[in-house]
Coordinates of C-alpha atoms and ligand atoms in Angstrom, one line a residue:
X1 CA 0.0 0.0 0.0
X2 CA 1.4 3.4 -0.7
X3 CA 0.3 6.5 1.2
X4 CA -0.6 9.4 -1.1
X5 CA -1.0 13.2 0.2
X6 CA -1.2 15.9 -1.3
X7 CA 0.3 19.2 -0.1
X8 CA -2.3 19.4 3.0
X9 CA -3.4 16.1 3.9
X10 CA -3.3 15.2 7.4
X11 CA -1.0 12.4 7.1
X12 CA 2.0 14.3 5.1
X13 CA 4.6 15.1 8.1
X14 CA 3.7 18.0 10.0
X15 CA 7.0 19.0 12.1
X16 CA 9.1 17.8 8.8
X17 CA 10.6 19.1 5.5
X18 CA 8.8 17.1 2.4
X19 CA 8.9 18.3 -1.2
X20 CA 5.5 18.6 -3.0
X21 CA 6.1 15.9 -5.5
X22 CA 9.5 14.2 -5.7
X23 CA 11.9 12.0 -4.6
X24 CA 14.5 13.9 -2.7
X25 CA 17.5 12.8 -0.4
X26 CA 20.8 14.2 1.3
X27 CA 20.0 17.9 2.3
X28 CA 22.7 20.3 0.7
X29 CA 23.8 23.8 0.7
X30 CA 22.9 24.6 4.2
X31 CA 23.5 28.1 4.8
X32 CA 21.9 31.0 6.6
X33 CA 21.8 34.1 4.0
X34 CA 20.0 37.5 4.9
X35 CA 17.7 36.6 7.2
X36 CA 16.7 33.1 5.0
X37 CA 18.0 29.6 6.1
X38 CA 18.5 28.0 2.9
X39 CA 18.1 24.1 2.3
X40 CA 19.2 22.5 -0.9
X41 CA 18.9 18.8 -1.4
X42 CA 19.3 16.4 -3.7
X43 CA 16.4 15.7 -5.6
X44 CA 15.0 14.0 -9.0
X45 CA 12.7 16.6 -10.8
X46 CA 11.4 13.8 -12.8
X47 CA 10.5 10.9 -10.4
X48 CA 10.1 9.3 -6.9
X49 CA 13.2 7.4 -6.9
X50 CA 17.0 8.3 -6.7
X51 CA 18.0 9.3 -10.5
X52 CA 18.2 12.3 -12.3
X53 CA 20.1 14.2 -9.4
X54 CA 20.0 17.8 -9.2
X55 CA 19.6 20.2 -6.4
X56 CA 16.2 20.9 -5.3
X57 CA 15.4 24.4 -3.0
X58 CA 13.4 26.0 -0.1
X59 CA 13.8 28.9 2.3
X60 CA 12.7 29.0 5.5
X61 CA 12.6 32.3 8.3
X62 CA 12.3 30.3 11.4
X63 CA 13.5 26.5 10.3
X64 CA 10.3 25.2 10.3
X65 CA 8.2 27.2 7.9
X66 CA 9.2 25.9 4.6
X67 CA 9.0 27.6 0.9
X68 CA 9.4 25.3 -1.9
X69 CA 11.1 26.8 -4.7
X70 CA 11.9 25.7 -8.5
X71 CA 15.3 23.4 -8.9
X72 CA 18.1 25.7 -8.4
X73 CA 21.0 23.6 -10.5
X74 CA 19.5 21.0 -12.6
X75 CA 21.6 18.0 -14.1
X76 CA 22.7 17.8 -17.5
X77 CA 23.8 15.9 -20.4
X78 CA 27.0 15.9 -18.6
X79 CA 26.7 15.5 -15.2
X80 CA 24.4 14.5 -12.5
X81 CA 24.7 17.0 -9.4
X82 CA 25.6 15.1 -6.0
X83 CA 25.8 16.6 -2.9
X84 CA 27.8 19.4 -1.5
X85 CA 28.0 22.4 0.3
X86 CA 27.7 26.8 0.1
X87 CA 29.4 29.6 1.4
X88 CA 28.8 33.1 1.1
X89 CA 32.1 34.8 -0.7
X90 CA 31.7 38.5 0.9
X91 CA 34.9 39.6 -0.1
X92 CA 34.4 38.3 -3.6
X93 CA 37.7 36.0 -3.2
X94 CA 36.3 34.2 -6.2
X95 CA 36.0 37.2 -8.8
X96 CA 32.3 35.4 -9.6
X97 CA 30.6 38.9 -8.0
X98 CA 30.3 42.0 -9.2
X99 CA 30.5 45.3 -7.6
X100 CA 26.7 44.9 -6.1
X101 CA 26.3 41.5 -5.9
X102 CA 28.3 39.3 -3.5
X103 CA 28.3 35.9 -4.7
X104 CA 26.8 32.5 -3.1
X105 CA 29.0 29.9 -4.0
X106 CA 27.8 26.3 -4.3
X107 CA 30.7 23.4 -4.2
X108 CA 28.8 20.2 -5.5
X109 CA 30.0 17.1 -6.7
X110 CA 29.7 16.4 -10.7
X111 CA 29.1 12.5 -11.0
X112 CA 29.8 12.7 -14.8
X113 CA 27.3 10.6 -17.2
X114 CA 28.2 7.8 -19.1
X115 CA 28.2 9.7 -22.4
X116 CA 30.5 12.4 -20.5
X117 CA 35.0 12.6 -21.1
X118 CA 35.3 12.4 -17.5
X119 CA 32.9 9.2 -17.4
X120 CA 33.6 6.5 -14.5
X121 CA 35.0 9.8 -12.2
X122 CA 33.7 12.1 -9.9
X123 CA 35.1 15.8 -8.7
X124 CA 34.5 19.0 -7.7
X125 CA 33.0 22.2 -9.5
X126 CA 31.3 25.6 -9.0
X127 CA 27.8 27.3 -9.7
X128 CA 26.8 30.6 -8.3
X129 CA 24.1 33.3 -7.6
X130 CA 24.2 36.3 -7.7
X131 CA 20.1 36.9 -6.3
X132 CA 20.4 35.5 -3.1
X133 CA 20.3 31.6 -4.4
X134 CA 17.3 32.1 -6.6
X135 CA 19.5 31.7 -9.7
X136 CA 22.5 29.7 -10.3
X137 CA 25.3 29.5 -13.1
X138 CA 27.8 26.7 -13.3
X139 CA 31.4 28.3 -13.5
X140 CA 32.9 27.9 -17.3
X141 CA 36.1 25.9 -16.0
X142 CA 34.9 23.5 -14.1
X143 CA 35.6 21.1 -12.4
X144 CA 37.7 22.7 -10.0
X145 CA 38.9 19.9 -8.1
X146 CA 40.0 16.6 -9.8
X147 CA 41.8 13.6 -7.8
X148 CA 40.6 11.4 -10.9
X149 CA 38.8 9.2 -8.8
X150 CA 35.4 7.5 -9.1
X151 CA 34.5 8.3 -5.4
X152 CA 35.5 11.7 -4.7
X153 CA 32.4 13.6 -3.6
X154 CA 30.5 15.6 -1.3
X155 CA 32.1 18.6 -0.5
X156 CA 31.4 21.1 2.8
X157 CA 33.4 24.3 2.5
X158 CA 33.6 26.5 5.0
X159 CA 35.9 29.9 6.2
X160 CA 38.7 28.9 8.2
X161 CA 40.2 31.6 10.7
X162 CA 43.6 30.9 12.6
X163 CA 45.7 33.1 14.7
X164 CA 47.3 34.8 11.8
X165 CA 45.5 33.5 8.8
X166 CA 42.3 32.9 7.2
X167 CA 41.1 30.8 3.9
X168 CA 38.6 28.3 2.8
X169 CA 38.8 24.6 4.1
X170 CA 36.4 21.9 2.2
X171 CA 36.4 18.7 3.3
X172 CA 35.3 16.0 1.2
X173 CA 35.6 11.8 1.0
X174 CA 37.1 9.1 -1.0
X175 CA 34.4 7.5 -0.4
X176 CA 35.3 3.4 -0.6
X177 CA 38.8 4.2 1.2
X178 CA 36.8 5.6 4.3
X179 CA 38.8 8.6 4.0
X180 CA 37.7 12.3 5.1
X181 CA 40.2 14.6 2.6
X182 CA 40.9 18.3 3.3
X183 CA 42.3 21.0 1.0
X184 CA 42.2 24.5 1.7
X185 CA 42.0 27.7 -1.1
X186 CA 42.3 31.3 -1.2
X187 CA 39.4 31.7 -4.0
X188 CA 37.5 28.8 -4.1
X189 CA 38.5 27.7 -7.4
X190 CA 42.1 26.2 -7.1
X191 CA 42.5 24.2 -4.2
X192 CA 45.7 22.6 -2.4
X193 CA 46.2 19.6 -0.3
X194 CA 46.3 19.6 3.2
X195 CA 45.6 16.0 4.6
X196 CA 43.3 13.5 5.2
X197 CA 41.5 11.3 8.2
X198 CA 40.4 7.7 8.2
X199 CA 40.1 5.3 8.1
X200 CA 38.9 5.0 11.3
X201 CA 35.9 4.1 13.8
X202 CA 33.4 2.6 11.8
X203 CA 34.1 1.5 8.5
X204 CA 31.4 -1.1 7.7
X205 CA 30.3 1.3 4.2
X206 CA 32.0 3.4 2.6
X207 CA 32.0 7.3 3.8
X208 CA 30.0 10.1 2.7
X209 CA 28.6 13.3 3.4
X210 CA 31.8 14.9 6.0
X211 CA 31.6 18.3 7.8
X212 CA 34.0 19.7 10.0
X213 CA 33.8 22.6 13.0
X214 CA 34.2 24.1 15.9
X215 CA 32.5 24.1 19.4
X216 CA 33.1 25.4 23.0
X217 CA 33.8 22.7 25.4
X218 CA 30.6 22.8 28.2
X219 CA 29.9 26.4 26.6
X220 CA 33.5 27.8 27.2
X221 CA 35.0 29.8 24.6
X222 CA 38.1 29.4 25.9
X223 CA 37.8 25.6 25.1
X224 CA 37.5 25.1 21.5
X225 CA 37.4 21.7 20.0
X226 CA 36.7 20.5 16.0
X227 CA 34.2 17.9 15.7
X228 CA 34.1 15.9 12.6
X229 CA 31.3 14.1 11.3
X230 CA 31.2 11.6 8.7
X231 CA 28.4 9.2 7.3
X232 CA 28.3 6.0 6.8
X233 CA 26.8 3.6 4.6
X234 CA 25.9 0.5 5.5
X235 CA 27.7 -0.2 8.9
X236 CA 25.3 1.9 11.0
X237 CA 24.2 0.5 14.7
X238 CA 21.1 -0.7 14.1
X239 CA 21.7 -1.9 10.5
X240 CA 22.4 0.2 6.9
X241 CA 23.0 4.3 7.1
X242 CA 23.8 6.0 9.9
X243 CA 26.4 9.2 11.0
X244 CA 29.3 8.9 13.2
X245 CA 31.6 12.0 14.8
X246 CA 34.6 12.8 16.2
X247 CA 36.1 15.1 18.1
X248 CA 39.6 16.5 18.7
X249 CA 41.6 19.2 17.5
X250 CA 42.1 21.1 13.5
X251 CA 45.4 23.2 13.2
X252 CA 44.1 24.1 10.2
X253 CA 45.8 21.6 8.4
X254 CA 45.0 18.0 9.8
X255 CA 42.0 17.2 12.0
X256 CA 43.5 15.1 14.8
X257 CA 40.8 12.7 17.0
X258 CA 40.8 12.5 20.5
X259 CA 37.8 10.2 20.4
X260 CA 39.1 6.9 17.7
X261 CA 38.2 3.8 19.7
X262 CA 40.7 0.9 19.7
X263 CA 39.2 -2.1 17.5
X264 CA 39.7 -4.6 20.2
X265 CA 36.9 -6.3 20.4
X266 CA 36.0 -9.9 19.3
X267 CA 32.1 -9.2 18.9
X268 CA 31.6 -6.6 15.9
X269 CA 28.1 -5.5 17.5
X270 CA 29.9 -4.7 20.5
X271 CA 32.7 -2.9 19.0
X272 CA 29.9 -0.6 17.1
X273 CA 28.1 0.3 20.6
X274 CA 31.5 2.3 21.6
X275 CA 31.5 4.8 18.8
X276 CA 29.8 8.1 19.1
X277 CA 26.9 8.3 16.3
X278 CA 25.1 11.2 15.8
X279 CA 21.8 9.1 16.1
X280 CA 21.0 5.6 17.1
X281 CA 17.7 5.2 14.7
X282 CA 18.1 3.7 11.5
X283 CA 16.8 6.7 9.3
X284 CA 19.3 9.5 9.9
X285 CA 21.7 10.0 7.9
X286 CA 23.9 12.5 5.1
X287 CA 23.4 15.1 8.3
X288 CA 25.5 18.3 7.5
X289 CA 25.4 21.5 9.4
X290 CA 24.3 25.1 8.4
X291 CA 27.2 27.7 7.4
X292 CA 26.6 31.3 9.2
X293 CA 24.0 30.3 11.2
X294 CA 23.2 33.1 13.7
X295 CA 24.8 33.5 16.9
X296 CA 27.0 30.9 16.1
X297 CA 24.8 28.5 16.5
X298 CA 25.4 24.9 14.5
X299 CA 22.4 23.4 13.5
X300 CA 22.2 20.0 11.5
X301 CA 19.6 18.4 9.1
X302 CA 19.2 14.6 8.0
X303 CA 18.0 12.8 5.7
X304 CA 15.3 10.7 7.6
X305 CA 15.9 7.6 5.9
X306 CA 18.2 4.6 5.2
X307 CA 19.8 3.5 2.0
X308 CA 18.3 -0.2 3.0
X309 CA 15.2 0.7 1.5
X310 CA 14.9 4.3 1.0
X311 CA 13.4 3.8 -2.7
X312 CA 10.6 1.7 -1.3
X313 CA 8.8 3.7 1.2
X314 CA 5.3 3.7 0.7
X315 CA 4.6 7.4 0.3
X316 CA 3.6 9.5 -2.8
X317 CA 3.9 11.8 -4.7
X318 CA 6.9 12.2 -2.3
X319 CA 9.4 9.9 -1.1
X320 CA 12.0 11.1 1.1
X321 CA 11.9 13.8 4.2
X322 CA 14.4 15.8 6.1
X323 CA 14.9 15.8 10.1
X324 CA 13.9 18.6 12.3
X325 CA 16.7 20.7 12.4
X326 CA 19.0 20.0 15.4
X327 CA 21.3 22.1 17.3
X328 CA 24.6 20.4 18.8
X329 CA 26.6 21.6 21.5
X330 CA 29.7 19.4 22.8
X331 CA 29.7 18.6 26.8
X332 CA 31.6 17.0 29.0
X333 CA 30.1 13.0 30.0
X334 CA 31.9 10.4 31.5
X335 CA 35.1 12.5 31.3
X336 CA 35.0 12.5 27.7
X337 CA 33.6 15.1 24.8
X338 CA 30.2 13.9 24.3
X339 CA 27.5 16.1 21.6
X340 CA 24.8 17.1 22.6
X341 CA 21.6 17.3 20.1
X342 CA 18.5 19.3 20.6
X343 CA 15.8 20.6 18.4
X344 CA 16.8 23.9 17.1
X345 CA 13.1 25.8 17.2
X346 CA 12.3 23.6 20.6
X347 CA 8.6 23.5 21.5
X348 CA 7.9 27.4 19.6
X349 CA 4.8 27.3 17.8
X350 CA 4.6 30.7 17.0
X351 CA 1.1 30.1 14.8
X352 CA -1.1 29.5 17.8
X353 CA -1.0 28.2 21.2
X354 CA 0.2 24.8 21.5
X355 CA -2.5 22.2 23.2
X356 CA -1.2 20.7 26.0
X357 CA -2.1 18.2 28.6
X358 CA -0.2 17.0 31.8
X359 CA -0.5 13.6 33.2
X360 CA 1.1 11.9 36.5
X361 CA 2.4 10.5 38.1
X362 CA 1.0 7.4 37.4
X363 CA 2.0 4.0 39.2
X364 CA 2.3 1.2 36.9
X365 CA 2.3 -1.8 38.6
X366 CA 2.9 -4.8 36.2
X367 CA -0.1 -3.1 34.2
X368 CA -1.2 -0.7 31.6
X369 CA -2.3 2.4 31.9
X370 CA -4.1 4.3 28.4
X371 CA -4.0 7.6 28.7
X372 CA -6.2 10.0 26.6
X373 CA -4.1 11.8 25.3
X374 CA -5.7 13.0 22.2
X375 CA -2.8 12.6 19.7
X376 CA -3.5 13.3 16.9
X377 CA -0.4 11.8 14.6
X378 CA 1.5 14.8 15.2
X379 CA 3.1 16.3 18.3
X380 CA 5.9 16.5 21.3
X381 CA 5.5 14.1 24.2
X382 CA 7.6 15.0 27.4
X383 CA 8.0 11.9 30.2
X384 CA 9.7 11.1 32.9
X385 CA 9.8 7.5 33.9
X386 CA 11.0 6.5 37.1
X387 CA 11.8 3.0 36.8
X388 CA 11.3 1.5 40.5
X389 CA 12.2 -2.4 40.4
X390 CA 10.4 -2.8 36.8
X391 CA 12.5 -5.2 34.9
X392 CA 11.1 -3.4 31.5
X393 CA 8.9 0.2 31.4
X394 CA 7.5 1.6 28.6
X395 CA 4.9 3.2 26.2
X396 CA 2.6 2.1 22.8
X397 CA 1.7 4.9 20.4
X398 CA -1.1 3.6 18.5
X399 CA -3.8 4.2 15.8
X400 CA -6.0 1.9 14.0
X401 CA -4.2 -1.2 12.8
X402 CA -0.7 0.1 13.9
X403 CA 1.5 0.3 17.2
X404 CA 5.1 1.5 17.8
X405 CA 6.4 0.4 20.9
X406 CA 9.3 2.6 23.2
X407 CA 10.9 1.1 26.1
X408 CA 13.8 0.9 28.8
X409 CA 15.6 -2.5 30.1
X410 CA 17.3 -0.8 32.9
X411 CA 19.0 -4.1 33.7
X412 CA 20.8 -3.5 30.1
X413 CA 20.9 0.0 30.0
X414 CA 19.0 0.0 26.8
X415 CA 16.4 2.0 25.2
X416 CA 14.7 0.4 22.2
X417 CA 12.0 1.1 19.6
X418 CA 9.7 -1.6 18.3
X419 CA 8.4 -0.4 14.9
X420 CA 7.4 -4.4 14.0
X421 CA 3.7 -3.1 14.2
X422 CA 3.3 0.1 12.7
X423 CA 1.7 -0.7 9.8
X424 CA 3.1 -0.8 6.5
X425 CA 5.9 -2.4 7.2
X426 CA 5.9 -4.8 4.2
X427 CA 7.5 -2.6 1.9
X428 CA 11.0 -4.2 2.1
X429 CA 12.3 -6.9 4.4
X430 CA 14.7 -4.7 5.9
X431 CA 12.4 -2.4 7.2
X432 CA 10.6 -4.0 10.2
X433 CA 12.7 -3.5 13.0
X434 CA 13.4 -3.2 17.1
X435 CA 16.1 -0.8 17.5
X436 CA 18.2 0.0 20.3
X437 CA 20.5 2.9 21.7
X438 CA 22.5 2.3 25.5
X439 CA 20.3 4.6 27.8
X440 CA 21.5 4.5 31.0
X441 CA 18.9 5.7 33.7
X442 CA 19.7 8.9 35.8
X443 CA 18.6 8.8 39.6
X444 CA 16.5 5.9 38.4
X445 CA 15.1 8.0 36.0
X446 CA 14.6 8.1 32.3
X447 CA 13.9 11.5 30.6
X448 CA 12.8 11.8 27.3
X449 CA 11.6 14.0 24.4
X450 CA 9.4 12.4 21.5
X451 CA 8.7 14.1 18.8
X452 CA 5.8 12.0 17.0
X453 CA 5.3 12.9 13.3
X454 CA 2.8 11.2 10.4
X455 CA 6.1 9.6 9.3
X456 CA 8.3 9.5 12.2
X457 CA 9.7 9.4 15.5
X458 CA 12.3 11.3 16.9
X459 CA 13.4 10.5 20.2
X460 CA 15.5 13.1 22.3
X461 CA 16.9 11.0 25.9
X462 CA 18.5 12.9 29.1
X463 CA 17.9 16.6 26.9
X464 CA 19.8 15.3 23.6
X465 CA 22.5 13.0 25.0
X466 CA 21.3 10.5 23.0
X467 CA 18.8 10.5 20.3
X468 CA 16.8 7.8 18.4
X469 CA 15.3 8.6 15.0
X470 CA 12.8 5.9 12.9
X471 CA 10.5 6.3 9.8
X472 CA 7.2 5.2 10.7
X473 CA 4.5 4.8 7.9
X474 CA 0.8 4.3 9.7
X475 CA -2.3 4.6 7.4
X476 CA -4.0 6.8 9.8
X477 CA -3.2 9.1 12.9
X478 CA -1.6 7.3 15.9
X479 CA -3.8 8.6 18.6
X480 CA -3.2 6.7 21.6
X481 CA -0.9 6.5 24.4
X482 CA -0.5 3.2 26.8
X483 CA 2.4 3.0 29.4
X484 CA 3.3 -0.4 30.8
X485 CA 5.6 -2.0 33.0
X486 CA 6.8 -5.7 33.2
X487 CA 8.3 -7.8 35.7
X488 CA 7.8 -5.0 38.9
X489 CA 6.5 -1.5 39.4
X490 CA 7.5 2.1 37.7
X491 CA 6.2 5.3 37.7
X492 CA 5.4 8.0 35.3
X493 CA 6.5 11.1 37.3
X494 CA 5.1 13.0 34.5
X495 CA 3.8 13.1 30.9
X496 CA 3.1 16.3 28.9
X497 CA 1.4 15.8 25.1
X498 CA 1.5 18.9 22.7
X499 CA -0.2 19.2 19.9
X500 CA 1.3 20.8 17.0
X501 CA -0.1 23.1 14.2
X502 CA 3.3 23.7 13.1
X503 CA 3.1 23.6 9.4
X504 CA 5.9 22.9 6.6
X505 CA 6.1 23.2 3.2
X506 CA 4.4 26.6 3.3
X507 CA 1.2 25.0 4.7
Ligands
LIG601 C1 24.7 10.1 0.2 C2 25.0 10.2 -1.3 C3 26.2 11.1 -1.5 C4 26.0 11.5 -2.9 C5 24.5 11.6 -3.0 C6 24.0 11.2 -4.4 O1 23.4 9.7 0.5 O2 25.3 8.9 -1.8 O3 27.5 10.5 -1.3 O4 26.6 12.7 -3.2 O5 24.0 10.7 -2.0 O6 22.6 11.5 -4.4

């Protein structure tokens, strides 16, 4: 069965990014630009499945009103366009401006067609806009980067400023060698080689989608570190795509980890649980942050899906949708660097009053407890579970025909999220799935964040220490919410549903 919306129906994500009518994947371009986040993405004008790639366009004020616009750089006879990165050239380093117009500068990958010269290889080149990223012209000489390889793609550029120098960094992969490679320029257009990272960490699929910057240390400027995220594909925790990070130190040359884990142990799903992913869930993934966001703030987007079977899900005349947008911050845990995700517009909803209702604490006591809490598909659910002697505590989220189960095993520190139920599943065998992420309990307690969407379920544990993101693809609304505990007694301290009316998509 495939679920068709159209621009309003009630069962297109609310809280989430979808473009009107095509098949779109890794979100591109992220930049902040007078007063407009931009979000490129890959997309195929002419279909619901990957092909045809070119870079697809909206704006948003706020990050979570979105405008779809018209494709912004369409493939060619030549080239397909895979992902990549912007920056806004203010000084004009790249000569592409003119006196008025300061140019946005787009770094994407050219995957060159069969009938191309450069066939079989894939390198960097340049378009740019000179309206604010309404309009963009590919530069006559590209590419602009060659290594003559057939895996050399996805670009993020960004301004690099050291104690007596400044220049662009990008940071892009050899994708099959699990390498992150870094060159630097002066004008965006000829670029020098710096060094490169990897393999290292996970390396079960080959690496895509890299990014690279700075953060305070527990909100200390004094303390900068770099993190560097890379994504991965398959090889993820819970099966297929899925983003990985590091953190450590960039001298503006080399990006040194202080994070790599030794690869010492004898059981492969063990050795995965040690390294720091960016999400636990098995639909998040080609996350890349925003250049010049305000403030300083860095705010990333996924792709909320999974190479497994992202060209299957059941949805038209869509297929494909982005994560909320998610700011990171790096803290200290367990002695180590640790990032920290949370949504980046938190529980604003600046259209009308959210509808809210508070529940607890309720005792659970080897039973089940409904609550009406008139869901309606879409929405942010804050709980607190205390977890007593229970040897399992959890909740169902359910609608007619469909359940999705969330739970704790304190005695395993593990959170997990049973999506077995949730009809459609059927779509592809890899799809139904119980997934887990280590969440160990805080004074007994479990806090966490849901954000429930038509298509998906973001979970936010301990305020973005760990998060847990799943494509879901009910029929109808999920409307219902049961706790339960097994094997002992729990308590829900508290439980607080909002409604959303947040609209997307210009809605
Ligand atoms: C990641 C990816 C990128 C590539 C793009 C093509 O999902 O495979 O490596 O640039 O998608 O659409």
């Amino acid at each position: 069965m495939t679920i068709t919306t159209d621009k309003r129906s009630t069962l297109r994500p609310a809280l989430h990014f979808t473009a009107e009518k095509m098949w779109i994947n890794d979100p591109n371009g992220l930049i902040h630009h007078n007063g407009q986040y931009h979000l490129f993405y890959q997309a195929n004008p002419y279909g619901t499945t990957w092909g045809n790639m070119s870079w697809g366009h909206a704006t948003s004020p706020d990050l979570h009103n979105w405008t779809e616009h018209p494709i912004a750089i369409p493939c060619d006879d030549e080239e397909e366009i895979y992902s990549g990165s912007i920056v806004f050239d203010d000084t004009n380093s790249s000569g592409l401006g003119d006196n008025d117009a300061k140019p946005l500068i787009a770094i994407y990958t050219s995957a060159y067609k069969p009938s191309s010269k450069r066939s079989g290889t894939q390198a960097q080149s340049l378009a740019y806009s000179l309206d604010d990223g309404t309009t963009w012209k590919k530069y006559t000489n590209n590419p602009i980067l060659t290594r003559h390889s057939a895996h050399f793609r996805d670009p993020k550029v960004f301004r690099y400023t050291g104690t007596d120098d400044t220049y662009w960094v990008m940071v892009a992969v050899e994708a099959e060698q699990r390498e992150v490679v870094i060159y630097k320029s002066e004008d965006l257009k000829h670029w020098e080689y710096l060094s490169n990272f990897g393999p290292a960490n996970a390396t079960g699929g080959v690496w895509e989608c890299p990014d690279l910057f700075p953060l305070p240390m527990d909100g200390d400027p004094g303390r900068m570190k770099w993190v560097l995220t890379v994504n991965l594909n398959p090889g993820g925790p819970n099966g297929g795509s899925a983003g990985q990070y590091f953190v450590g130190h960039f001298d503006g040359v080399t990006f040194t980890s202080e994070t790599t884990e030794a690869d010492d142990s004898t059981d492969p799903g063990q050795q995965l649980q040690r390294y720091d992913w960016l999400d636990w869930g098995r639909d998040y993934y080609a996350a890349v942050s925003f250049n010049d966001a305000p403030d300083k703030r860095r705010i990333m987007i996924a792709w909320m899906n999974n190479w497994d079977y992202a060209e299957a899900v059941p949805t038209a005349p869509w297929r494909g949708q982005m994560s909320l947008p998610r700011e990171v911050t790096l803290a200290t845990r367990n002695g180590r660097p640790h990032l920290i995700q949370r949504p980046a517009v938190s529980d604003l909803n600046p259209a009308s009053e959210p509808s809210a209702a508070k529940e607890g604490p309720i005792v659970l006591d080897s039973s089940e407890c409904q609550l009406r809490a008139g869901l309606q598909g879409a929405g942010i659910i804050d709980i607190v579970l205390h977890i007593q002697d229970s040897g399992e505590v959890g909740f169902r989220i359910q609608g007619p025909g469909s359940e999705i189960r969330i739970g704790v095993r304190p005695a395993e520190g593990i959170l997990f999220l049973d999506r077995t139920a949730a009809r459609n599943t059927n779509f592809h065998p890899t799809f139904p799935s119980i997934d887990r992420a280590p969440a160990p309990t805080k004074d007994g307690r479990l806090q966490m964040r849901v954000y429930l969407d038509h298509n998906s379920i973001e979970l936010f544990i301990h305020d973005g220490e760990i998060t847990l993101t799943d494509a879901i693809f009910p029929d109808s609304p999920l409307t219902s919410l049961t706790f339960y505990a097994l094997d002992g007694s729990a308590t829900v301290d508290s439980c607080i549903t909002t409604d959303t009316t947040w609209g997307t998509n210009g809605t």
